[in-house]
mmCIF file of C-alpha atoms in Angstrom:
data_model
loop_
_atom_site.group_PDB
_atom_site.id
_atom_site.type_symbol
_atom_site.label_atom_id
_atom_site.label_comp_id
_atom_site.label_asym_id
_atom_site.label_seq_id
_atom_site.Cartn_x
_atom_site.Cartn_y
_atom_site.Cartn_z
ATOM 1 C CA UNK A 5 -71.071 87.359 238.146
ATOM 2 C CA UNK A 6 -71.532 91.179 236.981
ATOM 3 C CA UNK A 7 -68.317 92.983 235.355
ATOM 4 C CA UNK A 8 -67.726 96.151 236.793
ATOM 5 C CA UNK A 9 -65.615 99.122 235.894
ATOM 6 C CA UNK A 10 -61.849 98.887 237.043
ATOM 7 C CA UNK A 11 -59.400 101.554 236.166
ATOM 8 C CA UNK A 12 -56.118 100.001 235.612
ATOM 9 C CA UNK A 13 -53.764 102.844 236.583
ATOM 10 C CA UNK A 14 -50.530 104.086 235.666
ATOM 11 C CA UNK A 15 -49.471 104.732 239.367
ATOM 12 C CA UNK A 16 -47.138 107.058 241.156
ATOM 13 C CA UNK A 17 -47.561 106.214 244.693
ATOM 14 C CA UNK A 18 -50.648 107.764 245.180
ATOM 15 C CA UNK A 19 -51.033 109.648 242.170
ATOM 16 C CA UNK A 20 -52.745 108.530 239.210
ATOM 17 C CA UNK A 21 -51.350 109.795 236.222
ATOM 18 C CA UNK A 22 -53.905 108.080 234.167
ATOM 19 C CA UNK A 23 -56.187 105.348 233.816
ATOM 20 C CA UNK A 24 -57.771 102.619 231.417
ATOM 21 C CA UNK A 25 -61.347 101.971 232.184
ATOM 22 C CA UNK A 26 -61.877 97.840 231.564
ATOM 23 C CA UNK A 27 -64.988 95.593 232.675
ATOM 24 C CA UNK A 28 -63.616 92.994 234.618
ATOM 25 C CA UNK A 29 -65.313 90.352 236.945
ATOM 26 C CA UNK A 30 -63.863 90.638 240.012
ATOM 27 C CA UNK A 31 -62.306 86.783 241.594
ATOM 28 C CA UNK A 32 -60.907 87.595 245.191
ATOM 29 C CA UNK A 33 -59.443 84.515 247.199
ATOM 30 C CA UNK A 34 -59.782 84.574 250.982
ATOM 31 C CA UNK A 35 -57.649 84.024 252.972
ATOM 32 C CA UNK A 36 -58.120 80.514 253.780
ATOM 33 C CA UNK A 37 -57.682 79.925 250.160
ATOM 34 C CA UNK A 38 -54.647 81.351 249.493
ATOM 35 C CA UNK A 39 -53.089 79.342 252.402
ATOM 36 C CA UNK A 40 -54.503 76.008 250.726
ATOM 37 C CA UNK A 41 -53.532 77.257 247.328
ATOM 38 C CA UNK A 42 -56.433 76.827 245.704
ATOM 39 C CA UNK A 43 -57.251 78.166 241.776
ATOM 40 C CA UNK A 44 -60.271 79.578 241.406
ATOM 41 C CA UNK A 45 -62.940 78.608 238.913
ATOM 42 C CA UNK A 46 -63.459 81.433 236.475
ATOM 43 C CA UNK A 47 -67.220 82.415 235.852
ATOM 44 C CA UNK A 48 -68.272 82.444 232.767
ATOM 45 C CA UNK A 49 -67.617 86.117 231.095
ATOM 46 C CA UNK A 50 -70.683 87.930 229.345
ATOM 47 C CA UNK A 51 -69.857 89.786 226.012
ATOM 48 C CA UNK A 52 -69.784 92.891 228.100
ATOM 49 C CA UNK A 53 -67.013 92.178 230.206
ATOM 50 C CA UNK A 54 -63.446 92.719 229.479
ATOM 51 C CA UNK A 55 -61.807 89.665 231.507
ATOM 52 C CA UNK A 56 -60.772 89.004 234.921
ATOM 53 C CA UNK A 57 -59.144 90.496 237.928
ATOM 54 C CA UNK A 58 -58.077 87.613 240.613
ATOM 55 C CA UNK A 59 -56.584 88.894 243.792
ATOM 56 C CA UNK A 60 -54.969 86.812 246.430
ATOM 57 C CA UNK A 61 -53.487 83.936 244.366
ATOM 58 C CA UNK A 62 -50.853 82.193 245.657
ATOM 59 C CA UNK A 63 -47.817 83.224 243.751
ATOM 60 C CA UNK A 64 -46.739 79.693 243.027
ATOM 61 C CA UNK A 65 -50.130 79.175 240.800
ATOM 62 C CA UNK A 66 -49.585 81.834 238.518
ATOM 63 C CA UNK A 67 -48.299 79.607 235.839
ATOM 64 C CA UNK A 68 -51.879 77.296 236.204
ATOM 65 C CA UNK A 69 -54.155 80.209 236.455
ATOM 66 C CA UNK A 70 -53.025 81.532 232.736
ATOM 67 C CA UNK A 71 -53.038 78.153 231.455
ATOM 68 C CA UNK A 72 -56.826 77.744 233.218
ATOM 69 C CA UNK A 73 -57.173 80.744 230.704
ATOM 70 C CA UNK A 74 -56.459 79.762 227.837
ATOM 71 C CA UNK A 75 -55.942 82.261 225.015
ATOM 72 C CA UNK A 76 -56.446 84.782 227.497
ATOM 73 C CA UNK A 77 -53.803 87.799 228.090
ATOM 74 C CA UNK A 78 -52.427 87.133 231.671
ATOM 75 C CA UNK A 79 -50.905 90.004 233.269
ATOM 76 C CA UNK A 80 -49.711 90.410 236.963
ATOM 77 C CA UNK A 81 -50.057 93.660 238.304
ATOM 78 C CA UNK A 82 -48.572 93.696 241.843
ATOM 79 C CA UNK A 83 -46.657 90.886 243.758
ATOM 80 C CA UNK A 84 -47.098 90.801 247.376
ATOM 81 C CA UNK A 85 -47.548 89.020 251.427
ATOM 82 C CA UNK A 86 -50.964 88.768 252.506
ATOM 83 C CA UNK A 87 -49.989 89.348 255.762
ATOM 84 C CA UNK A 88 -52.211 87.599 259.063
ATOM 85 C CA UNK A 89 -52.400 87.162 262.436
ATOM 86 C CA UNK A 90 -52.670 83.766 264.143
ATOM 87 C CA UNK A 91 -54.911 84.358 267.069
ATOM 88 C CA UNK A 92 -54.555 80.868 268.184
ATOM 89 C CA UNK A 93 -50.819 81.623 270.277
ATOM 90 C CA UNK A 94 -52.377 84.318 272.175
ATOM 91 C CA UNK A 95 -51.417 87.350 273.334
ATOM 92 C CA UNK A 96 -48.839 86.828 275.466
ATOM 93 C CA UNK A 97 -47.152 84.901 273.127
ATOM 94 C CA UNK A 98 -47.880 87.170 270.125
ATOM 95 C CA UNK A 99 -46.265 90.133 271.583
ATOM 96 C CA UNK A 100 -42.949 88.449 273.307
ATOM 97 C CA UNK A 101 -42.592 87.349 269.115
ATOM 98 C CA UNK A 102 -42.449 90.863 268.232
ATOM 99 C CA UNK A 103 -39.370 92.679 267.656
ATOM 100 C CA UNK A 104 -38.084 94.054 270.946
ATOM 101 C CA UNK A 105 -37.405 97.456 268.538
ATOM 102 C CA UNK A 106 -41.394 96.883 267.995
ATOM 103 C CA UNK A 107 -42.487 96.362 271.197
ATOM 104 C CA UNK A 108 -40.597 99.495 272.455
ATOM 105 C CA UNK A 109 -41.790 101.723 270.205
ATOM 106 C CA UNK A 110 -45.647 100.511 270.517
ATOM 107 C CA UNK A 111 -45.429 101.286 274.475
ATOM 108 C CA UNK A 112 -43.605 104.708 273.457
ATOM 109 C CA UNK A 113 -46.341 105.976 270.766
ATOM 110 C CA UNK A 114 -49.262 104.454 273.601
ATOM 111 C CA UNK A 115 -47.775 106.988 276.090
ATOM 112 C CA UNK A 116 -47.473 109.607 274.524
ATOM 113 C CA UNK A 117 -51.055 109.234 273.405
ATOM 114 C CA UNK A 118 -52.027 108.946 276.343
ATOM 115 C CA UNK A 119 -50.024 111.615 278.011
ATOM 116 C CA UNK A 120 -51.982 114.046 275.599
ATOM 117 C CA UNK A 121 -55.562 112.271 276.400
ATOM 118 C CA UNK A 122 -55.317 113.404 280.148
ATOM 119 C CA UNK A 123 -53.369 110.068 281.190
ATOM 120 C CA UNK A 124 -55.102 107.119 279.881
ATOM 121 C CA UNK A 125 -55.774 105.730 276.048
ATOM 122 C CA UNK A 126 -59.610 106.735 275.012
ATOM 123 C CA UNK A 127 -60.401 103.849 272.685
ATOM 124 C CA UNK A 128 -64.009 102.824 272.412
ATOM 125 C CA UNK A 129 -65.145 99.992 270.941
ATOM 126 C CA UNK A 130 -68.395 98.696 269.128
ATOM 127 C CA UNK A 131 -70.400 95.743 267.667
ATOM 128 C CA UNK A 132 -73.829 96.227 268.004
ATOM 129 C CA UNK A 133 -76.178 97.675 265.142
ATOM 130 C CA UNK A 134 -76.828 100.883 267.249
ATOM 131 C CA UNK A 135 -73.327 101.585 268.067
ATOM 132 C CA UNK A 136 -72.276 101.365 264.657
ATOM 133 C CA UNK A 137 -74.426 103.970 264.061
ATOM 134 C CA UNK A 138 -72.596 106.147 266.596
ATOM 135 C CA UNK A 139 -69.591 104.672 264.971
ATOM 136 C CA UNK A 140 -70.068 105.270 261.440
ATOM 137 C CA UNK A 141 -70.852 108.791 261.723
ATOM 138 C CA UNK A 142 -67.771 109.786 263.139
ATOM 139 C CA UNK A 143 -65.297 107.492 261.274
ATOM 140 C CA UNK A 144 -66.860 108.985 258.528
ATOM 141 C CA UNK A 145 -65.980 112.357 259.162
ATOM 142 C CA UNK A 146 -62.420 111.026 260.071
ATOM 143 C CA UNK A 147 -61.946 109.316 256.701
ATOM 144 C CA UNK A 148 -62.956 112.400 254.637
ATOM 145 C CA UNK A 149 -59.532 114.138 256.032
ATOM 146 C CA UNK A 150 -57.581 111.438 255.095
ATOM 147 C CA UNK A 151 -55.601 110.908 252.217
ATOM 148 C CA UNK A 152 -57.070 107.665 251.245
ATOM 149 C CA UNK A 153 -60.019 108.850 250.579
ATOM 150 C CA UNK A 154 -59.021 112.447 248.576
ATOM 151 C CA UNK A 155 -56.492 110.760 246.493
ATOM 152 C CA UNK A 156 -57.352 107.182 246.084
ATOM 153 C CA UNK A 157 -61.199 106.948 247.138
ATOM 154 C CA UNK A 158 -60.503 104.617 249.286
ATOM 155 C CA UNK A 159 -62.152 105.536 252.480
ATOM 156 C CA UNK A 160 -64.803 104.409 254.641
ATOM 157 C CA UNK A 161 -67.700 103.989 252.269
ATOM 158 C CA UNK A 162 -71.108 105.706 253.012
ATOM 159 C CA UNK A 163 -73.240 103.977 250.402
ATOM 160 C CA UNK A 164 -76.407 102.110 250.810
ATOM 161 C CA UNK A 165 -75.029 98.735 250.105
ATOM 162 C CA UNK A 166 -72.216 99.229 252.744
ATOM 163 C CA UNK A 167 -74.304 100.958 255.391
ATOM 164 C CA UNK A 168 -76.634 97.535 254.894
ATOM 165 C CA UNK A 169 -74.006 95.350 254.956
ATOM 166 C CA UNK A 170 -72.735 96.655 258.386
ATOM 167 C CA UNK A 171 -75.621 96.373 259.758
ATOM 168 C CA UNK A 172 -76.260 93.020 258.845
ATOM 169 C CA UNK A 173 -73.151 91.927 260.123
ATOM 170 C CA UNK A 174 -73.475 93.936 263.464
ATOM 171 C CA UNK A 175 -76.971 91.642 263.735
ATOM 172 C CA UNK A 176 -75.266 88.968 263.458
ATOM 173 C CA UNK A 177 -72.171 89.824 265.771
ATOM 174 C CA UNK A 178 -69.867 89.818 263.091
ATOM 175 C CA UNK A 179 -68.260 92.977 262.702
ATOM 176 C CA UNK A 180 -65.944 95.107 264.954
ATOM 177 C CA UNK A 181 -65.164 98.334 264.931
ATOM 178 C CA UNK A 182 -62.889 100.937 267.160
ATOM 179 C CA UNK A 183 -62.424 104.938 267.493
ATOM 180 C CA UNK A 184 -59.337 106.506 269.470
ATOM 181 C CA UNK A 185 -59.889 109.465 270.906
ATOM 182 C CA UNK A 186 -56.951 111.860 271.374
ATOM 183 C CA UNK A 187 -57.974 114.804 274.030
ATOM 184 C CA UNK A 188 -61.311 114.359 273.406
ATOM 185 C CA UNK A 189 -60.891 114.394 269.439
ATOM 186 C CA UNK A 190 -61.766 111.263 267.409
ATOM 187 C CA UNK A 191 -58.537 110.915 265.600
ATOM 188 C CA UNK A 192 -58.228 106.861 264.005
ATOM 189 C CA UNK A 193 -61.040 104.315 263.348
ATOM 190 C CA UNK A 194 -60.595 100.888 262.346
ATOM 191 C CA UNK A 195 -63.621 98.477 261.063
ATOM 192 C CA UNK A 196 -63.313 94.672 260.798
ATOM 193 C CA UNK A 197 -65.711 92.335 259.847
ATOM 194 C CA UNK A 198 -65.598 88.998 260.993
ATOM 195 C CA UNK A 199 -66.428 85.853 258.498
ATOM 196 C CA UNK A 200 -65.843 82.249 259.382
ATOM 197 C CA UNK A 201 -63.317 83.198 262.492
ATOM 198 C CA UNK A 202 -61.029 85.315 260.338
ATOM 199 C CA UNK A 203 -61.333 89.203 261.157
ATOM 200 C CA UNK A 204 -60.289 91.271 258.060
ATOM 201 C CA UNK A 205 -58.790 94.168 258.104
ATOM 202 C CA UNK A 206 -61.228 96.411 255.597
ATOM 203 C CA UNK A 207 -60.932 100.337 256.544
ATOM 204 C CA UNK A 208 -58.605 102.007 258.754
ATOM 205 C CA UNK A 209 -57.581 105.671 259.067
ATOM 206 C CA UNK A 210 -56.536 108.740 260.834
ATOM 207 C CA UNK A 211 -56.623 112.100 260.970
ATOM 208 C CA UNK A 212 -53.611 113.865 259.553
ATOM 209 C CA UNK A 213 -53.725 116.125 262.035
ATOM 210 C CA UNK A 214 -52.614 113.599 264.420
ATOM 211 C CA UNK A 215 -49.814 112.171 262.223
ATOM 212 C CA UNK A 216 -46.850 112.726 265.150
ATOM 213 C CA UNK A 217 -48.753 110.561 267.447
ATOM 214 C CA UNK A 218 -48.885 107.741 265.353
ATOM 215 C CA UNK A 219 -52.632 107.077 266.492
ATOM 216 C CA UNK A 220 -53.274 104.460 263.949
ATOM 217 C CA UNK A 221 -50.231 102.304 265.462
ATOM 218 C CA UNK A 222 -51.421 102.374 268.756
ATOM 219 C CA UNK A 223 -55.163 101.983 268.415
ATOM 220 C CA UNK A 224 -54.003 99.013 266.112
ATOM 221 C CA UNK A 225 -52.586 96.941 268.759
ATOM 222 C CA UNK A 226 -55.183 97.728 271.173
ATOM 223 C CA UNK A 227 -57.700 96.223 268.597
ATOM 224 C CA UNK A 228 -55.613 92.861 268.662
ATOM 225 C CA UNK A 229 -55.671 93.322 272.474
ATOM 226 C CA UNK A 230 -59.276 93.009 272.417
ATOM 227 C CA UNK A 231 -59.469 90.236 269.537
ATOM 228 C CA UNK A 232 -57.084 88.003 271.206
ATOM 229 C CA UNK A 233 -58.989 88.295 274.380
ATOM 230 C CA UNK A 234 -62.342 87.091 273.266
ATOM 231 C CA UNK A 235 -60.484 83.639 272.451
ATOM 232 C CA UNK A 236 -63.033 82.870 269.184
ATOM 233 C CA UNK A 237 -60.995 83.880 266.218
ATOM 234 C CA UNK A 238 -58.874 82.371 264.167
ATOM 235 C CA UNK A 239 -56.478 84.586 262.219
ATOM 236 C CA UNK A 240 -56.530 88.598 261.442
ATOM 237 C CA UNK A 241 -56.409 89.175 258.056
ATOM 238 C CA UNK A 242 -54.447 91.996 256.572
ATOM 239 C CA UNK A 243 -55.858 91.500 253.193
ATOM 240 C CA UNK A 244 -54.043 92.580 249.797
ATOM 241 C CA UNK A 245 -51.399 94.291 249.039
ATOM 242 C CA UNK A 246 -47.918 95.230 251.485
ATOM 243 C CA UNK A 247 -46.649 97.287 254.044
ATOM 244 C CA UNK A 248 -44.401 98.024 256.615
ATOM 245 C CA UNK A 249 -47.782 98.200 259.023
ATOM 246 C CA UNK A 250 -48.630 94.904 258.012
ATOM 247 C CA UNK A 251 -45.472 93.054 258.121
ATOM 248 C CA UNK A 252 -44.567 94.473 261.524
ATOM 249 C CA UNK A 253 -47.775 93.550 263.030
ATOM 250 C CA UNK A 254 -48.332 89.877 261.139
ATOM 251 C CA UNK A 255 -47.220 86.913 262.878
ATOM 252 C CA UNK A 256 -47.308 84.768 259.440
ATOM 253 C CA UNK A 257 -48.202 85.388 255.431
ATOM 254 C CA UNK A 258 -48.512 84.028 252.014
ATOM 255 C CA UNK A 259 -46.787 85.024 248.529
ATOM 256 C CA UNK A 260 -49.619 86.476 246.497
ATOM 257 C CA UNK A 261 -50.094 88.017 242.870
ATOM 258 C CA UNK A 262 -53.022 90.044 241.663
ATOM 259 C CA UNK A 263 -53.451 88.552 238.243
ATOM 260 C CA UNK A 264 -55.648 90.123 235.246
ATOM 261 C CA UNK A 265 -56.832 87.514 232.596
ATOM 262 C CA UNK A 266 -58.481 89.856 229.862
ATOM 263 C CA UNK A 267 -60.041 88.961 226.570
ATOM 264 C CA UNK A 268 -57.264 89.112 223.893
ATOM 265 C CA UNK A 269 -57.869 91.942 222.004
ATOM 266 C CA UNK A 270 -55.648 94.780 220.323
ATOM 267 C CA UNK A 271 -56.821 97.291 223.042
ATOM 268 C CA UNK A 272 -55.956 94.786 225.878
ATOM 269 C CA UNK A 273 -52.341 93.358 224.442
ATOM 270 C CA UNK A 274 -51.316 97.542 224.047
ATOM 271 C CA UNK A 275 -52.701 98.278 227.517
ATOM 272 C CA UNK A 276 -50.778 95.275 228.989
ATOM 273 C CA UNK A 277 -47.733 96.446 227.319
ATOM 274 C CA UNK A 278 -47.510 100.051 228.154
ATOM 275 C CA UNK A 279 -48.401 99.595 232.062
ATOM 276 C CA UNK A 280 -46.075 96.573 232.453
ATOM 277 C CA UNK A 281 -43.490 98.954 230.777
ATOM 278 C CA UNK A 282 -44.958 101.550 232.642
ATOM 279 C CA UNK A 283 -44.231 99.722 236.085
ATOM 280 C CA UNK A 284 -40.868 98.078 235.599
ATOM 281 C CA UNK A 285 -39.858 102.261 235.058
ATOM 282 C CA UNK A 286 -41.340 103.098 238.446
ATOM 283 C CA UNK A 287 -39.457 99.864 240.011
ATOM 284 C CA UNK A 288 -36.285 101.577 238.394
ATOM 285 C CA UNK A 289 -37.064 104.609 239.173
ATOM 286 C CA UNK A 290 -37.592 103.261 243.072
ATOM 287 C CA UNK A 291 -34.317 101.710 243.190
ATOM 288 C CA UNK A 292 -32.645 104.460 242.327
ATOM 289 C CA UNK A 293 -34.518 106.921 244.701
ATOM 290 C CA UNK A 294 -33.334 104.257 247.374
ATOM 291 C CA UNK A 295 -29.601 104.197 246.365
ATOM 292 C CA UNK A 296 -29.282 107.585 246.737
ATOM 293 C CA UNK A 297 -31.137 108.265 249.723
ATOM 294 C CA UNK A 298 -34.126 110.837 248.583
ATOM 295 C CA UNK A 299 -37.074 108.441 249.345
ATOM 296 C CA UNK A 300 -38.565 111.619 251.932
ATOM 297 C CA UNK A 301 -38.585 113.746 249.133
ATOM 298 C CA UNK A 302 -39.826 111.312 246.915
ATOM 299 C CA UNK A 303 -42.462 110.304 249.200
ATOM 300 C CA UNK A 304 -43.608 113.836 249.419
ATOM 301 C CA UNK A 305 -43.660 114.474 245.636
ATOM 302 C CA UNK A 306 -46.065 110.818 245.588
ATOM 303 C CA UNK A 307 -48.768 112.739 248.518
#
């Protein structure tokens, strides 16, 4: 496998206040791995690459994935849930296990969008290589407002390699995709691929114009809606890393580290040591902000 360039930030919500550029071979676990708890074999590293980065590992194996390498420097840079979905209980059942505070508040943000659309949700939905044309185009121009992609480049990608991916899987009817309209404006997209009966949960956003409506929320859980009703999926897959989003939405998840195993050089030991010191300052610094009640104006200085 080919290393490529990841910048291992130092991190203030979504500020970066810098970065160290390594080569790392990227080892992601799906989800059906990190349920079985399964450690990954480790390609072999060319002399270009810097080490590893293996996301998804079940928590519990962190201790067997350093030993697995050796005199490697093993560093864990974020703890987390991957959050799912079972599909299996169906819908009925999946929203009577929501929290009734939940469940309240999603039929409160669907009105209200709807109220503004004329009277009825405008959510369209698409699968087929010449909708996601249509689809693409305007998700596109969603994502560019977003704050994903200005600060973290993290929106819906426009490349060659993505735009023939999605095709591909719209070919083969495995990929799904959904815009909500809010008075006639596209305001939220979501795009899910589907692979072996798990749908995954790969680029979502809205536009921050829209931010009082909550429009990602609501066309959310009219995307589950829709997967539960076509009865052939497994699991949704929230993918890495936390949220409140993710946790209120999941119906299960497992404990999962994103590990780095990198070469052990002088560069890679001081690099280790400044952003592990680097994070345990934010964690303080978090705790704090939370004892005394300022996390809306710290979340505002982090935007």
């Amino acid at each position: 496998m080919t290393a490529m360039p990841l910048p291992l930030r130092f991190q203030v919500g979504a500020r970066t206040l810098m970065a160290v550029q390594r080569q790392l071979v990227r080892v992601p676990l799906s989800l059906d791995e990190a349920m079985e708890g399964r450690l990954p074999l480790l390609p072999v590293l060319d002399r270009t690459a810097h080490g590893y980065s293996i996301t998804s590992l079940p928590a519990d194996r962190r201790d067997a994935m350093a030993f697995a390498g050796g005199s490697m420097i093993a560093f864990v840079r974020q703890s987390y849930t991957r959050n799912y979905i079972d599909f299996t209980i169906g819908f009925e059942a999946y929203q009577a296990g929501l929290s009734a505070n939940t469940r309240s508040t999603m039929r409160r943000k669907a009105r209200k969008v709807a109220d503004v659309s004329g009277g009825a949700l405008d959510i369209r939905r698409f699968r087929t290589p010449d909708e996601m044309t249509a689809f693409h185009d305007i998700a596109r121009r969603i994502s560019l407002r977003t704050y994903q992609e200005r600060l973290l480049g993290g929106g819906l990608p426009d490349d060659d390699a993505f735009l023939r991916q999605m095709y591909s899987a719209a070919a083969a009817d495995s990929v799904r995709a959904w815009l909500l309209y809010v008075a006639g404006e596209p305001a939220a997209y979501l795009y899910c691929p589907v692979q072996g009966g798990v749908v995954r949960y790969d680029h979502v956003g809205h536009d921050p114009a829209f931010n009082d409506l909550s429009p990602g929320g609501v066309l959310q859980m009219a995307a589950l809606e829709d997967l539960f009703g076509e009865g052939r999926f497994a699991r949704f897959d929230f993918t890495e890393g936390d949220g409140q989003h993710k946790r209120q939405f999941a119906t299960g998840g497992v404990p999962c580290i994103d590990m780095l195993l990198l070469r052990a050089s002088l560069v890679n030991r001081l690099t280790t040591v400044a952003l592990g010191g680097f994070n345990r300052s934010m964690a303080l610094g978090k705790r704090a902000t939370n004892r005394l009640g300022l996390q809306k104006m710290a979340k505002r200085l982090r935007r």
